[in-house]
mmCIF file of C-alpha atoms in Angstrom:
data_model
loop_
_atom_site.group_PDB
_atom_site.id
_atom_site.type_symbol
_atom_site.label_atom_id
_atom_site.label_comp_id
_atom_site.label_asym_id
_atom_site.label_seq_id
_atom_site.Cartn_x
_atom_site.Cartn_y
_atom_site.Cartn_z
ATOM 1 C CA UNK A 1 -19.890 39.857 14.411
ATOM 2 C CA UNK A 2 -16.250 39.900 13.368
ATOM 3 C CA UNK A 3 -14.193 37.143 11.849
ATOM 4 C CA UNK A 4 -10.552 36.716 12.791
ATOM 5 C CA UNK A 5 -8.233 34.578 10.695
ATOM 6 C CA UNK A 6 -5.339 33.131 12.629
ATOM 7 C CA UNK A 7 -3.430 31.917 9.594
ATOM 8 C CA UNK A 8 -1.701 31.813 7.177
ATOM 9 C CA UNK A 9 1.472 33.572 8.133
ATOM 10 C CA UNK A 10 0.846 34.168 11.801
ATOM 11 C CA UNK A 11 3.137 31.383 13.100
ATOM 12 C CA UNK A 12 0.590 30.140 15.606
ATOM 13 C CA UNK A 13 0.686 26.668 17.077
ATOM 14 C CA UNK A 14 -2.523 25.847 15.222
ATOM 15 C CA UNK A 15 -1.071 26.988 11.920
ATOM 16 C CA UNK A 16 2.099 24.967 12.461
ATOM 17 C CA UNK A 17 0.098 21.854 13.333
ATOM 18 C CA UNK A 18 -2.163 22.418 10.324
ATOM 19 C CA UNK A 19 0.753 22.734 7.911
ATOM 20 C CA UNK A 20 2.530 19.691 9.385
ATOM 21 C CA UNK A 21 -0.664 17.680 9.034
ATOM 22 C CA UNK A 22 -1.041 18.811 5.455
ATOM 23 C CA UNK A 23 2.520 17.690 4.645
ATOM 24 C CA UNK A 24 1.978 14.353 6.381
ATOM 25 C CA UNK A 25 -1.192 13.830 4.368
ATOM 26 C CA UNK A 26 0.633 14.515 1.128
ATOM 27 C CA UNK A 27 3.423 12.117 2.132
ATOM 28 C CA UNK A 28 0.882 9.395 2.932
ATOM 29 C CA UNK A 29 -0.706 9.881 -0.481
ATOM 30 C CA UNK A 30 2.666 9.692 -2.217
ATOM 31 C CA UNK A 31 3.515 6.497 -0.319
ATOM 32 C CA UNK A 32 0.217 4.911 -1.328
ATOM 33 C CA UNK A 33 0.873 5.875 -4.943
ATOM 34 C CA UNK A 34 4.361 4.380 -4.963
ATOM 35 C CA UNK A 35 3.199 1.137 -3.358
ATOM 36 C CA UNK A 36 0.217 0.955 -5.705
ATOM 37 C CA UNK A 37 2.372 1.291 -8.819
ATOM 38 C CA UNK A 38 4.702 -1.447 -7.579
ATOM 39 C CA UNK A 39 1.742 -3.680 -6.745
ATOM 40 C CA UNK A 40 0.096 -3.194 -10.150
ATOM 41 C CA UNK A 41 3.401 -4.012 -11.815
ATOM 42 C CA UNK A 42 3.656 -7.223 -9.753
ATOM 43 C CA UNK A 43 6.826 -6.165 -7.941
ATOM 44 C CA UNK A 44 7.111 -7.636 -4.434
ATOM 45 C CA UNK A 45 7.727 -5.058 -1.699
ATOM 46 C CA UNK A 46 9.694 -6.301 1.314
ATOM 47 C CA UNK A 47 8.615 -4.979 4.718
ATOM 48 C CA UNK A 48 11.841 -2.965 5.045
ATOM 49 C CA UNK A 49 11.133 -1.145 1.760
ATOM 50 C CA UNK A 50 7.479 -0.599 2.669
ATOM 51 C CA UNK A 51 8.536 0.890 6.021
ATOM 52 C CA UNK A 52 11.057 3.181 4.367
ATOM 53 C CA UNK A 53 8.495 4.444 1.865
ATOM 54 C CA UNK A 54 5.717 4.969 4.411
ATOM 55 C CA UNK A 55 7.968 6.709 6.943
ATOM 56 C CA UNK A 56 9.485 9.190 4.476
ATOM 57 C CA UNK A 57 8.314 12.810 4.705
ATOM 58 C CA UNK A 58 10.576 14.316 2.007
ATOM 59 C CA UNK A 59 8.079 15.055 -0.760
ATOM 60 C CA UNK A 60 10.744 15.720 -3.400
ATOM 61 C CA UNK A 61 12.360 12.358 -2.722
ATOM 62 C CA UNK A 62 8.983 10.651 -2.792
ATOM 63 C CA UNK A 63 8.178 12.282 -6.137
ATOM 64 C CA UNK A 64 11.410 10.807 -7.491
ATOM 65 C CA UNK A 65 10.529 7.396 -6.050
ATOM 66 C CA UNK A 66 7.091 7.593 -7.666
ATOM 67 C CA UNK A 67 8.673 8.290 -11.043
ATOM 68 C CA UNK A 68 11.150 5.446 -10.569
ATOM 69 C CA UNK A 69 8.410 3.039 -9.441
ATOM 70 C CA UNK A 70 7.240 2.896 -13.058
ATOM 71 C CA UNK A 71 10.504 1.431 -14.341
ATOM 72 C CA UNK A 72 12.382 -0.360 -11.531
ATOM 73 C CA UNK A 73 12.745 -4.124 -11.605
ATOM 74 C CA UNK A 74 12.964 -4.515 -7.817
ATOM 75 C CA UNK A 75 11.439 -2.367 -5.092
ATOM 76 C CA UNK A 76 14.897 -1.828 -3.591
ATOM 77 C CA UNK A 77 15.959 -0.121 -6.828
ATOM 78 C CA UNK A 78 13.808 2.883 -5.919
ATOM 79 C CA UNK A 79 16.617 4.004 -3.626
ATOM 80 C CA UNK A 80 19.550 3.334 -5.983
ATOM 81 C CA UNK A 81 19.441 6.805 -7.560
ATOM 82 C CA UNK A 82 20.333 8.328 -4.206
ATOM 83 C CA UNK A 83 23.116 5.836 -3.475
ATOM 84 C CA UNK A 84 20.916 4.532 -0.678
ATOM 85 C CA UNK A 85 20.054 1.049 -1.880
ATOM 86 C CA UNK A 86 22.166 -0.546 0.825
ATOM 87 C CA UNK A 87 21.700 2.173 3.426
ATOM 88 C CA UNK A 88 19.984 0.869 6.569
ATOM 89 C CA UNK A 89 16.675 2.361 7.546
ATOM 90 C CA UNK A 90 17.076 4.810 10.411
#
């Protein structure tokens, strides 16, 4: 009996879906971490901020937000570093 590995590096539809799912899972974990830190610190999170955090898939940006969640005074301040505090959610 032979075993055939279809990824990594083959560019198959399954591999692409797998990697996208893995990224989405990491983003969900980051979002939970950010929201958890804000909650523990007693910082209210408006629905618009919660939506922005949970819909983000940029892991580098989310890492920055997680770091900032430890020191911000308002949830909206998470986005200030990027000049996005007043930017509407798209």
